[in-house]
Coordinates of C-alpha atoms and ligand atoms in Angstrom, one line a residue:
M1 CA 0.0 0.0 0.0
C2 CA 1.0 3.7 0.1
G3 CA 1.6 5.6 -3.1
I4 CA 4.9 7.3 -4.0
V5 CA 5.7 9.8 -6.7
G6 CA 8.8 11.8 -7.7
V7 CA 9.3 14.7 -10.2
L8 CA 12.3 16.3 -11.7
G9 CA 10.4 18.9 -13.7
D10 CA 10.7 22.2 -15.5
H11 CA 7.7 23.7 -13.6
E12 CA 6.8 23.9 -10.0
A13 CA 6.7 20.4 -8.6
A14 CA 4.2 20.7 -5.8
P15 CA 1.0 20.9 -8.0
L16 CA 2.3 18.0 -10.1
L17 CA 3.0 15.9 -7.0
V18 CA -0.4 16.6 -5.5
E19 CA -2.1 15.7 -8.8
A20 CA -0.2 12.5 -9.0
L21 CA -1.0 11.7 -5.4
K22 CA -4.7 12.2 -6.1
R23 CA -4.4 9.3 -8.5
L24 CA -2.6 7.2 -5.9
E25 CA -4.9 7.9 -3.0
Y26 CA -6.6 4.5 -3.7
R27 CA -3.4 3.1 -2.1
G28 CA -4.0 4.7 1.3
Y29 CA -5.2 7.9 2.8
D30 CA -4.0 8.0 6.4
S31 CA -1.7 10.9 5.7
A32 CA 0.1 12.6 2.8
G33 CA 3.2 14.7 2.3
I34 CA 5.6 16.2 -0.2
A35 CA 9.3 17.3 -0.1
T36 CA 11.0 19.6 -2.6
V37 CA 14.5 20.9 -3.2
H38 CA 14.5 24.6 -3.9
K39 CA 17.6 26.8 -4.2
G40 CA 19.5 23.7 -3.0
K41 CA 17.5 23.3 0.2
L42 CA 15.2 20.4 1.1
D43 CA 11.9 21.3 2.7
R44 CA 8.7 19.3 3.3
R45 CA 4.9 19.6 4.2
R46 CA 2.9 16.8 5.7
A47 CA -0.7 16.5 6.9
V48 CA -2.7 13.8 8.6
G49 CA -5.8 12.3 6.8
K50 CA -6.8 12.6 3.2
L51 CA -4.8 14.5 0.5
V52 CA -7.2 17.4 0.7
N53 CA -5.6 18.3 4.1
L54 CA -2.2 18.5 2.5
S55 CA -3.6 20.6 -0.3
D56 CA -5.1 23.0 2.3
L57 CA -1.8 23.2 4.1
L58 CA 0.0 24.0 0.9
V59 CA -2.3 27.0 0.3
H60 CA -1.1 28.5 3.6
E61 CA 2.5 27.2 3.5
P62 CA 3.4 26.7 -0.2
L63 CA 6.5 24.7 -1.2
A64 CA 8.6 26.0 -4.1
G65 CA 11.0 23.9 -6.2
K66 CA 11.0 22.0 -9.4
S67 CA 12.2 18.7 -7.9
G68 CA 10.2 16.8 -5.4
I69 CA 8.8 13.6 -4.0
G70 CA 5.4 12.8 -2.5
H71 CA 3.6 10.1 -0.6
T72 CA 0.1 9.0 0.4
R73 CA 0.2 6.7 3.3
W74 CA -1.6 3.5 4.5
A75 CA -0.1 3.2 8.0
T76 CA 1.8 0.0 8.8
H77 CA 4.3 1.1 11.5
G78 CA 3.0 3.8 13.7
A79 CA -0.3 5.7 13.9
A80 CA -1.5 8.3 11.4
T81 CA 0.3 11.3 12.8
V82 CA 2.4 14.1 11.2
T83 CA 5.6 12.7 12.7
N84 CA 4.9 9.4 11.1
A85 CA 3.9 10.9 7.7
H86 CA 6.3 10.7 4.7
P87 CA 8.5 12.1 3.3
H88 CA 10.9 11.1 6.1
R89 CA 13.9 13.3 6.4
A90 CA 17.3 12.8 8.1
G91 CA 19.6 15.8 7.6
G92 CA 20.1 16.2 3.9
V93 CA 18.1 13.3 2.6
A94 CA 14.3 12.8 2.3
V95 CA 12.7 9.4 1.5
V96 CA 9.2 8.2 0.5
H97 CA 8.5 4.5 0.8
N98 CA 5.9 1.9 -0.1
G99 CA 6.3 -1.5 1.6
I100 CA 7.8 -2.8 4.8
I101 CA 11.4 -2.8 5.9
E102 CA 11.4 -6.1 7.8
N103 CA 14.8 -5.6 9.6
F104 CA 14.2 -2.0 10.6
R105 CA 14.3 -2.8 14.4
D106 CA 17.9 -4.1 14.1
L107 CA 18.9 -1.2 11.9
R108 CA 17.3 1.3 14.2
A109 CA 19.2 -0.1 17.2
E110 CA 22.5 0.0 15.2
L111 CA 21.8 3.6 14.1
A112 CA 21.0 4.6 17.7
T113 CA 24.3 3.4 19.0
D114 CA 26.0 5.6 16.3
G115 CA 24.0 8.6 17.6
Y116 CA 21.3 8.6 14.8
A117 CA 18.1 8.7 16.8
Q118 CA 14.7 8.2 15.2
E119 CA 11.8 10.6 15.7
S120 CA 9.0 8.6 14.2
E121 CA 7.7 5.1 14.8
T122 CA 8.1 4.2 11.2
D123 CA 10.3 1.7 9.4
T124 CA 10.9 4.3 6.7
E125 CA 12.8 6.8 8.8
T126 CA 15.4 4.1 9.3
V127 CA 16.1 4.3 5.6
A128 CA 16.6 8.0 5.7
L129 CA 18.9 7.7 8.7
L130 CA 21.0 5.0 7.0
A131 CA 21.5 7.2 4.0
R132 CA 22.3 10.2 6.2
R133 CA 25.0 8.2 8.1
E134 CA 26.5 7.3 4.7
L135 CA 26.5 11.0 3.7
D136 CA 28.1 11.9 7.0
R137 CA 30.8 9.4 6.3
G138 CA 31.6 11.2 3.1
A139 CA 29.6 9.2 0.5
T140 CA 28.0 10.9 -2.5
P141 CA 24.2 10.7 -2.6
V142 CA 24.4 7.9 -5.2
E143 CA 26.8 5.9 -3.0
A144 CA 24.8 6.6 0.1
A145 CA 21.6 5.3 -1.5
R146 CA 23.3 2.3 -2.9
A147 CA 24.9 1.4 0.4
T148 CA 21.5 1.9 2.2
L149 CA 19.6 -0.3 -0.2
K150 CA 22.1 -3.2 0.5
R151 CA 21.1 -3.1 4.1
L152 CA 17.3 -3.4 3.6
H153 CA 15.3 -6.6 3.9
G154 CA 11.6 -6.8 3.0
A155 CA 9.5 -5.2 0.4
F156 CA 9.9 -1.7 -0.8
A157 CA 9.6 0.9 -3.5
L158 CA 11.7 3.9 -2.5
C159 CA 12.5 7.3 -3.8
F160 CA 15.3 9.5 -2.4
L161 CA 15.8 13.2 -2.7
F162 CA 18.9 15.1 -1.5
D163 CA 19.8 18.6 -0.2
G164 CA 21.8 20.5 -2.8
E165 CA 20.8 18.1 -5.6
E166 CA 18.0 19.6 -7.8
D167 CA 18.7 17.2 -10.6
L168 CA 18.8 13.9 -8.9
M169 CA 16.4 11.3 -7.6
I170 CA 17.2 7.7 -6.7
A171 CA 14.5 5.1 -7.0
A172 CA 14.5 1.5 -6.0
R173 CA 12.2 -1.5 -6.2
K174 CA 12.1 -4.8 -4.4
G175 CA 8.7 -6.4 -4.0
S176 CA 6.7 -3.2 -4.5
P177 CA 6.0 -1.9 -8.0
L178 CA 7.6 1.3 -9.3
A179 CA 7.5 3.0 -12.7
I180 CA 9.8 5.6 -14.2
G181 CA 8.2 8.1 -16.5
H182 CA 10.1 9.9 -19.3
G183 CA 9.2 13.4 -20.3
T184 CA 11.0 15.9 -22.5
G185 CA 13.7 17.3 -20.2
E186 CA 11.7 16.0 -17.3
M187 CA 11.6 12.7 -15.4
F188 CA 9.1 11.1 -13.1
V189 CA 8.7 8.2 -10.7
G190 CA 5.4 6.7 -9.6
S191 CA 3.9 3.6 -7.9
D192 CA 2.0 3.1 -11.1
A193 CA 1.7 4.5 -14.6
I194 CA -1.8 5.9 -13.8
A195 CA -0.2 8.3 -11.4
L196 CA 2.0 9.6 -14.1
A197 CA -0.6 9.6 -16.9
P198 CA -1.1 13.4 -17.0
M199 CA 2.7 13.9 -17.3
T200 CA 3.8 11.2 -19.6
D201 CA 2.8 7.9 -21.3
R202 CA 6.4 6.8 -21.7
I203 CA 7.1 4.3 -18.9
T204 CA 9.9 2.0 -17.8
Y205 CA 9.0 -0.5 -15.2
L206 CA 11.7 -1.3 -12.7
E207 CA 12.2 -5.1 -12.2
E208 CA 12.8 -6.9 -8.9
G209 CA 16.0 -5.6 -7.2
D210 CA 16.5 -2.7 -9.7
W211 CA 17.5 0.7 -8.6
A212 CA 17.9 3.8 -10.7
V213 CA 19.8 7.1 -10.7
I214 CA 17.5 9.6 -12.3
T215 CA 18.3 13.1 -13.7
R216 CA 16.4 15.3 -16.1
A217 CA 18.6 13.8 -18.9
G218 CA 17.3 10.2 -18.2
A219 CA 17.6 7.2 -15.9
Q220 CA 20.4 4.8 -15.4
I221 CA 19.0 1.6 -14.2
F222 CA 21.0 -1.0 -12.3
D223 CA 20.0 -4.5 -11.4
A224 CA 20.3 -6.1 -7.9
A225 CA 24.0 -6.9 -8.7
D226 CA 24.6 -3.2 -9.6
R227 CA 25.1 -4.1 -13.3
L228 CA 23.8 -1.5 -15.7
A229 CA 20.4 -3.0 -16.9
N230 CA 18.6 -2.1 -20.1
R231 CA 15.0 -1.9 -19.2
A232 CA 12.6 -1.3 -22.1
E233 CA 10.5 1.9 -22.3
T234 CA 6.9 1.2 -23.2
R235 CA 4.1 3.5 -24.2
I236 CA 1.0 3.0 -22.1
Q237 CA -2.5 3.8 -22.9
I238 CA -4.2 5.4 -20.0
D239 CA -6.7 8.2 -20.2
A240 CA -4.8 11.1 -18.8
T241 CA -7.9 13.0 -17.8
R242 CA -8.9 12.7 -14.1
I243 CA -11.1 9.8 -13.4
E244 CA -14.5 11.4 -12.7
K245 CA -17.6 10.4 -10.9
A246 CA -19.6 11.4 -14.0
G247 CA -22.5 12.9 -12.0
Y248 CA -22.7 10.0 -9.5
K249 CA -22.4 10.8 -5.8
H250 CA -19.7 8.1 -5.3
F251 CA -17.3 6.1 -7.5
M252 CA -18.9 3.0 -6.1
A253 CA -22.3 4.0 -7.4
K254 CA -20.9 4.8 -10.8
E255 CA -18.9 1.5 -10.9
I256 CA -22.0 -0.5 -9.9
A257 CA -24.0 1.2 -12.6
E258 CA -21.3 0.6 -15.2
Q259 CA -21.5 -3.2 -14.9
P260 CA -23.8 -3.9 -17.8
V261 CA -21.5 -2.0 -20.1
V262 CA -18.2 -3.4 -18.9
I263 CA -19.3 -7.0 -18.8
A264 CA -20.7 -6.6 -22.3
E265 CA -17.3 -5.2 -23.3
A266 CA -15.5 -8.3 -21.8
L267 CA -17.9 -10.6 -23.6
K268 CA -17.4 -8.8 -26.9
H269 CA -13.7 -9.1 -26.4
Y270 CA -13.6 -12.8 -25.6
T271 CA -16.4 -14.2 -27.8
T272 CA -17.4 -14.2 -31.4
P273 CA -20.8 -13.0 -32.7
D274 CA -21.8 -16.6 -33.4
G275 CA -21.3 -17.6 -29.7
Q276 CA -17.9 -19.2 -29.8
L277 CA -14.8 -18.3 -27.8
N278 CA -12.1 -15.9 -28.8
L279 CA -9.6 -16.2 -26.0
P280 CA -5.9 -15.5 -26.6
E281 CA -3.8 -18.1 -28.3
G282 CA -2.1 -20.6 -26.2
I283 CA -5.0 -21.5 -23.8
D284 CA -5.5 -25.2 -24.3
F285 CA -6.6 -27.3 -21.3
T286 CA -5.8 -30.6 -23.1
G287 CA -3.8 -32.7 -20.7
V288 CA -4.2 -30.3 -17.8
D289 CA -5.0 -32.4 -14.7
R290 CA -6.0 -29.6 -12.2
I291 CA -6.3 -25.9 -11.9
T292 CA -5.4 -24.0 -8.7
L293 CA -7.0 -20.6 -8.3
V294 CA -5.4 -18.2 -5.9
A295 CA -6.4 -14.7 -4.9
C296 CA -7.3 -12.4 -2.0
G297 CA -10.6 -10.9 -0.7
T298 CA -13.3 -10.2 -3.3
A299 CA -11.1 -11.7 -6.1
S300 CA -10.8 -14.9 -4.1
Y301 CA -14.6 -15.1 -4.0
A302 CA -14.6 -14.8 -7.8
A303 CA -12.1 -17.6 -7.9
H304 CA -14.3 -19.6 -5.5
I305 CA -17.3 -19.3 -7.8
A306 CA -15.1 -20.2 -10.7
K307 CA -14.2 -23.4 -8.9
Y308 CA -17.8 -24.6 -9.3
W309 CA -17.7 -23.8 -13.0
F310 CA -14.4 -25.6 -13.7
E311 CA -15.7 -28.6 -11.8
Q312 CA -19.3 -28.7 -13.0
I313 CA -19.0 -27.5 -16.6
A314 CA -15.5 -28.6 -17.5
G315 CA -15.1 -31.6 -15.1
L316 CA -11.7 -30.2 -14.3
P317 CA -10.6 -30.6 -10.6
A318 CA -10.2 -27.1 -9.2
E319 CA -8.7 -25.9 -6.0
I320 CA -8.9 -22.5 -4.5
D321 CA -6.9 -20.8 -1.9
I322 CA -6.4 -17.4 -0.4
A323 CA -2.9 -16.2 -1.3
S324 CA -1.7 -15.4 2.2
E325 CA -2.3 -19.1 3.2
F326 CA -1.2 -20.7 -0.1
R327 CA 2.2 -19.0 -0.2
Y328 CA 3.3 -20.3 3.2
R329 CA 1.5 -23.6 3.2
E330 CA 3.9 -24.7 0.4
P331 CA 1.3 -26.9 -1.3
P332 CA 2.6 -29.6 -3.7
L333 CA 1.5 -28.8 -7.2
S334 CA 1.3 -31.1 -10.2
P335 CA 3.6 -30.3 -13.1
H336 CA 0.6 -31.0 -15.4
S337 CA -1.6 -28.5 -13.6
W338 CA -2.2 -24.8 -14.2
A339 CA -2.2 -22.0 -11.6
L340 CA -4.5 -19.1 -12.1
F341 CA -4.2 -15.8 -10.1
V342 CA -7.1 -13.4 -9.9
S343 CA -6.4 -9.7 -9.0
Q344 CA -8.0 -6.4 -9.8
S345 CA -4.9 -4.4 -9.2
G346 CA -2.4 -7.0 -10.2
E347 CA -0.2 -5.8 -7.4
T348 CA -1.5 -7.6 -4.3
A349 CA 1.6 -8.7 -2.5
D350 CA 0.4 -12.1 -1.3
T351 CA -1.1 -13.0 -4.7
L352 CA 2.2 -12.0 -6.4
A353 CA 4.2 -14.0 -3.9
A354 CA 1.9 -17.0 -4.5
L355 CA 2.4 -16.7 -8.2
R356 CA 6.2 -16.7 -7.7
Y357 CA 5.9 -19.8 -5.6
A358 CA 3.8 -21.6 -8.2
R359 CA 5.8 -20.4 -11.3
D360 CA 8.3 -23.2 -11.7
K361 CA 6.0 -26.0 -10.2
V362 CA 3.1 -25.9 -12.7
A363 CA 2.8 -26.2 -16.4
R364 CA 1.3 -22.7 -16.9
V365 CA 0.7 -19.6 -14.9
L366 CA -2.3 -17.6 -15.9
S367 CA -3.7 -14.4 -14.4
V368 CA -7.0 -12.6 -14.6
V369 CA -6.3 -8.9 -13.9
N370 CA -7.8 -5.5 -14.4
V371 CA -4.4 -3.7 -14.9
P372 CA -2.6 -5.3 -17.8
T373 CA 0.7 -3.5 -17.0
S374 CA 0.7 -4.8 -13.4
S375 CA 3.3 -7.0 -11.8
I376 CA 1.0 -10.0 -11.7
A377 CA 0.2 -9.6 -15.4
R378 CA 3.8 -9.2 -16.4
E379 CA 5.0 -12.2 -14.4
S380 CA 2.3 -14.6 -15.8
D381 CA 2.7 -16.8 -18.8
L382 CA -0.5 -15.3 -20.0
A383 CA -2.7 -12.5 -18.6
L384 CA -6.3 -12.0 -19.4
P385 CA -7.5 -8.5 -18.8
I386 CA -11.1 -8.3 -17.5
M387 CA -11.9 -5.0 -19.3
A388 CA -13.5 -3.4 -16.3
G389 CA -11.8 0.0 -16.8
V390 CA -10.3 1.8 -13.8
E391 CA -12.0 0.9 -10.6
V392 CA -11.6 3.7 -8.0
G393 CA -14.0 2.7 -5.2
V394 CA -12.1 0.8 -2.6
A395 CA -14.9 -1.8 -2.5
S396 CA -14.6 -3.9 -5.6
T397 CA -17.8 -4.1 -7.7
K398 CA -17.4 -4.0 -11.5
A399 CA -14.0 -5.8 -11.3
F400 CA -15.7 -8.6 -9.4
T401 CA -18.4 -9.2 -12.1
C402 CA -15.9 -8.8 -14.9
Q403 CA -13.6 -11.3 -13.2
L404 CA -16.5 -13.7 -13.1
V405 CA -17.3 -13.2 -16.8
T406 CA -13.7 -13.8 -17.7
L407 CA -13.4 -16.9 -15.4
A408 CA -16.7 -18.3 -16.8
L409 CA -15.3 -18.0 -20.4
L410 CA -12.1 -19.8 -19.3
A411 CA -14.1 -22.6 -17.7
L412 CA -16.1 -22.9 -20.9
K413 CA -12.8 -23.1 -22.8
A414 CA -11.7 -25.9 -20.5
A415 CA -15.0 -27.7 -21.1
V416 CA -14.5 -27.4 -24.9
D417 CA -10.8 -28.6 -24.7
R418 CA -11.8 -31.6 -22.5
G419 CA -14.6 -32.6 -24.9
R420 CA -17.4 -31.7 -22.5
L421 CA -19.2 -29.1 -24.7
T422 CA -20.3 -29.2 -28.3
P423 CA -20.2 -26.0 -30.2
E424 CA -24.0 -25.8 -29.9
A425 CA -23.9 -26.2 -26.1
L426 CA -21.1 -23.7 -25.9
A427 CA -23.2 -21.2 -27.9
R428 CA -26.1 -21.7 -25.5
H429 CA -23.8 -20.9 -22.5
V430 CA -22.4 -17.8 -24.3
A431 CA -26.0 -16.7 -25.1
D432 CA -26.7 -17.0 -21.3
L433 CA -23.7 -14.8 -20.6
N434 CA -24.8 -12.3 -23.3
A435 CA -28.2 -12.0 -21.6
L436 CA -26.5 -10.7 -18.4
P437 CA -26.1 -7.0 -19.3
G438 CA -29.8 -6.7 -20.0
L439 CA -30.7 -8.5 -16.8
M440 CA -28.3 -6.4 -14.9
N441 CA -29.9 -3.2 -16.2
H442 CA -33.3 -4.4 -14.9
T443 CA -31.7 -5.3 -11.6
L444 CA -30.1 -1.9 -11.3
S445 CA -33.6 -0.4 -11.6
L446 CA -34.4 -2.0 -8.2
S447 CA -32.0 0.4 -6.5
P448 CA -34.7 2.5 -4.8
R449 CA -36.4 -0.6 -3.3
I450 CA -33.0 -1.8 -2.1
A451 CA -32.3 1.6 -0.6
A452 CA -35.6 1.4 1.4
I453 CA -34.6 -2.0 2.8
A454 CA -31.1 -0.7 3.6
E455 CA -32.6 2.0 5.8
D456 CA -33.7 -0.8 8.1
L457 CA -30.6 -2.9 7.6
A458 CA -28.4 0.0 8.7
R459 CA -29.8 -0.4 12.3
A460 CA -28.5 -4.0 12.5
Q461 CA -25.5 -5.0 14.5
D462 CA -24.9 -8.3 12.7
V463 CA -26.1 -9.6 9.4
L464 CA -25.8 -13.1 8.0
F465 CA -25.7 -14.0 4.3
L466 CA -26.7 -17.6 3.2
G467 CA -26.3 -19.4 -0.1
R468 CA -25.7 -22.8 -1.6
G469 CA -23.6 -23.8 -4.6
T470 CA -22.2 -20.7 -6.3
M471 CA -24.4 -18.6 -4.1
Y472 CA -22.2 -19.7 -1.1
P473 CA -19.1 -17.7 -2.2
L474 CA -21.5 -14.9 -3.3
A475 CA -22.8 -14.9 0.3
L476 CA -19.2 -14.5 1.5
E477 CA -18.8 -11.6 -1.0
G478 CA -22.1 -10.0 0.1
A479 CA -21.0 -10.1 3.7
L480 CA -17.5 -8.6 2.9
K481 CA -19.1 -5.8 0.9
L482 CA -21.4 -4.9 3.7
K483 CA -18.8 -5.0 6.4
E484 CA -16.1 -3.1 4.6
I485 CA -18.2 0.0 3.8
S486 CA -21.0 0.1 6.4
Y487 CA -18.9 -1.4 9.3
I488 CA -21.7 -3.7 10.2
H489 CA -20.5 -7.1 11.3
A490 CA -21.6 -9.5 8.6
E491 CA -20.8 -13.2 7.8
G492 CA -21.5 -15.4 4.9
Y493 CA -22.3 -19.1 5.3
A494 CA -23.1 -22.1 3.2
S495 CA -26.8 -22.6 4.0
G496 CA -26.2 -26.2 4.9
E497 CA -23.7 -25.1 7.5
L498 CA -26.2 -23.0 9.4
K499 CA -27.3 -25.6 11.9
H500 CA -23.7 -26.6 12.6
G501 CA -23.3 -23.6 14.8
P502 CA -24.2 -20.2 13.3
I503 CA -28.0 -20.8 13.9
A504 CA -27.3 -20.0 17.6
L505 CA -26.9 -16.3 16.4
I506 CA -30.4 -16.1 15.0
D507 CA -32.9 -13.9 16.8
A508 CA -35.3 -11.1 15.7
A509 CA -32.5 -8.6 15.6
V510 CA -30.3 -10.4 13.1
P511 CA -31.3 -9.9 9.4
V512 CA -30.5 -13.0 7.3
I513 CA -30.1 -12.4 3.6
V514 CA -30.8 -15.5 1.6
L515 CA -29.4 -15.6 -2.0
A516 CA -31.5 -18.3 -3.7
P517 CA -32.4 -18.3 -7.4
K518 CA -35.1 -20.9 -8.3
D519 CA -32.6 -23.6 -9.3
A520 CA -31.8 -27.2 -8.4
L521 CA -30.7 -26.2 -4.9
F522 CA -33.6 -23.9 -4.2
D523 CA -35.6 -26.3 -2.1
K524 CA -32.7 -27.1 0.1
T525 CA -31.9 -23.4 0.7
V526 CA -35.5 -22.7 1.5
S527 CA -35.5 -25.4 4.1
N528 CA -32.6 -23.7 5.8
M529 CA -34.4 -20.4 5.5
Q530 CA -37.5 -21.9 7.2
E531 CA -35.3 -23.0 10.1
V532 CA -34.2 -19.3 10.4
M533 CA -37.8 -18.1 10.3
A534 CA -38.9 -20.7 12.9
R535 CA -36.5 -18.9 15.2
H536 CA -37.9 -15.5 14.5
G537 CA -35.1 -14.6 12.2
R538 CA -35.7 -11.7 9.8
V539 CA -35.2 -13.1 6.3
L540 CA -34.5 -11.0 3.2
L541 CA -35.1 -13.4 0.3
I542 CA -33.4 -12.5 -2.9
S543 CA -34.7 -14.7 -5.7
D544 CA -36.7 -14.6 -9.0
A545 CA -40.4 -14.4 -9.3
K546 CA -41.0 -18.1 -9.1
G547 CA -38.8 -18.4 -6.0
I548 CA -40.5 -15.5 -4.3
A549 CA -44.0 -16.9 -5.1
E550 CA -43.0 -20.2 -3.7
A551 CA -41.1 -19.2 -0.6
G552 CA -41.5 -15.5 0.0
Q553 CA -44.4 -15.9 2.4
G554 CA -43.3 -14.9 5.9
A555 CA -40.0 -13.3 4.8
W556 CA -39.3 -9.9 6.3
Q557 CA -38.4 -8.6 2.8
T558 CA -38.0 -9.9 -0.7
I559 CA -36.2 -8.7 -3.7
T560 CA -37.3 -10.1 -7.0
L561 CA -34.6 -10.5 -9.7
P562 CA -35.2 -11.5 -13.3
E563 CA -34.8 -15.2 -14.2
V564 CA -31.2 -16.0 -15.1
S565 CA -29.3 -19.2 -16.2
S566 CA -28.5 -21.0 -13.0
A567 CA -24.9 -21.5 -13.9
F568 CA -24.2 -17.8 -14.2
A569 CA -26.7 -16.5 -11.6
P570 CA -23.9 -15.2 -9.2
I571 CA -22.9 -12.6 -11.8
L572 CA -26.4 -11.1 -11.6
Y573 CA -27.0 -11.7 -7.9
A574 CA -23.8 -9.8 -7.1
V575 CA -25.6 -6.6 -8.0
P576 CA -28.3 -6.5 -5.2
A577 CA -25.6 -7.5 -2.8
Q578 CA -23.5 -4.5 -3.9
L579 CA -26.5 -2.2 -3.8
L580 CA -27.5 -3.4 -0.3
A581 CA -24.0 -2.6 1.0
Y582 CA -23.9 0.7 -0.8
H583 CA -27.3 2.0 0.4
T584 CA -26.6 0.7 3.9
A585 CA -23.4 2.7 4.0
I586 CA -25.2 5.8 2.7
A587 CA -27.9 5.3 5.4
K588 CA -25.1 5.1 8.0
G589 CA -23.2 8.0 6.6
T590 CA -19.9 6.2 6.3
D591 CA -17.2 7.0 3.7
V592 CA -18.3 4.8 0.8
D593 CA -15.4 5.2 -1.6
Q594 CA -12.7 5.4 1.0
P595 CA -13.8 3.3 4.0
R596 CA -11.7 3.5 7.2
N597 CA -8.5 1.4 7.5
L598 CA -8.6 0.1 3.9
A599 CA -6.7 0.7 0.7
K600 CA -7.5 -0.3 -2.8
S601 CA -4.2 -2.0 -3.5
V602 CA -2.7 -4.2 -0.8
T603 CA 1.0 -4.2 -1.6
V604 CA 2.2 -5.4 1.8
E605 CA 1.5 -8.9 3.1
Ligands
F6R1 C1 -13.0 -5.8 -1.4 C2 -11.8 -5.8 -2.1 C3 -10.6 -6.5 -1.7 C4 -9.8 -7.0 -2.9 C5 -8.5 -7.7 -2.4 C6 -7.7 -8.2 -3.5 O1 -14.0 -5.1 -1.9 O2 -11.7 -5.0 -3.1 O3 -11.0 -7.6 -0.9 O4 -10.5 -7.9 -3.7 O5 -7.8 -6.8 -1.6 O6 -7.3 -7.1 -4.4 P1 -6.8 -7.4 -5.9 O7 -8.0 -7.9 -6.6 O8 -6.4 -6.0 -6.4 O9 -5.8 -8.4 -5.8

């Protein structure tokens, strides 16, 4: 987490830094700060809370200079205070950092014995102090940075700025992404290319262990062994205009509403007009004995739903795991299996580490990502973009449904390659998927009704979500969405698990949201729902007209969705779950787009 940026410009750096930080605020918003060198002197401004607080401070206390670095923080070591805010400064050096320096305690103790005391509680200040000690010992800024980097363990993206050096930045990457932007007589550094989009579309991505000496004339990039490394410059296509809410009150509302369009886009990209698949070359499941899907959070629930598709439609054994467990469990993987990593950002630290673990153990590493230039995409044998467009709201919505669409198409490809689907049967499945944008539009029109229900839901302390089959992982996703933006405690359960413990929670105060399309598992789910109602539980049944007619009696509330193919129902049923979370958060007055303690891209483990 945390976003970092650096500018060696030919205009004032502060406005550019703040604009770039705005684009990085999705990475954290506990505090923000910038430092510049002006007339040879380093100076900095820092403010707690969102970037707007730093902007306000800069109005009263402007910062001049054409060279600068900036940071937006997601706190790891030390609370969100000004002292802990970046840039961290020690004498003539200032540093911004994304990641965690794992050996900072040892380094801090060593520095303290040399008389270099730390002011903040952060791991980052240790980096600044190490560089300062090198400078004090007579090193040049480049030598000081290089010697400092050699001492650091853990994951980091760093950018250094020095007193007296208006044409020098040093950037380094190990574990956390970092991009260098090339301008004309200007150079930039950013945690991602999106941050630099208004300034340049010419980007060089640093690779693991790289560090770079950057001046306005260009960047010299060195690898982990300090050899000069030739990293390619690429042109990226990112709309440089600021990502706008387009009249919506929140990005999340806009992103929920965009789903019919973006999933239609993904379907158009990956299928042909006659209902066949048009996936990239090289996806052939013949001979693949298993697929292992790994992800975090919402993306892991998309993977969980896809497990049902790979198993039921393609007959391919599928395992799922959350990345933070997978990477340390060291699971044995078959050399004939594929590993598939799902990530909106493509930068999630645990998912990336899991990918690296699997890379030389499986036949193929695939990823399903929203950011095609991300580390996960670049380190996969093949990356499938989900075509969702930039997702700004911290709670993932359109990326989730686009992940599902892409995963569904992959499962269909597996079924074709394994001889489980005729072209006609495939075309029927593709037609079912193509029906989704229209069905979603209808579902979105239920927003006012869902808002009315949410007024009541907002008073709950605890909420349960129940589902069977693919509706079980969707229940997990519905609960996650609700808790992360409304701060109401919510849990998702497989309906059949209810009486193995969670039923003890049921009373008239606990709303139970039942996700149950009228499919083969409907009767089973309804039996579990009856068990809840028999204990005075307040049931909100989300089903189609047939399901509501059959089982809606006695429910506290019902939401009637259009009929949908049972295989792909979770893609549609995600929408009311998202709307419920959204409207509940609105009713509670929480910060929908930037909920407390969260960040959009989780680049620390
Ligand atoms: C929840 C949410 C998170 C992410 C998770 C993985 O709404 O967005 O749970 O899904 O942090 O992030 P990515 O998909 O970027 O790997």
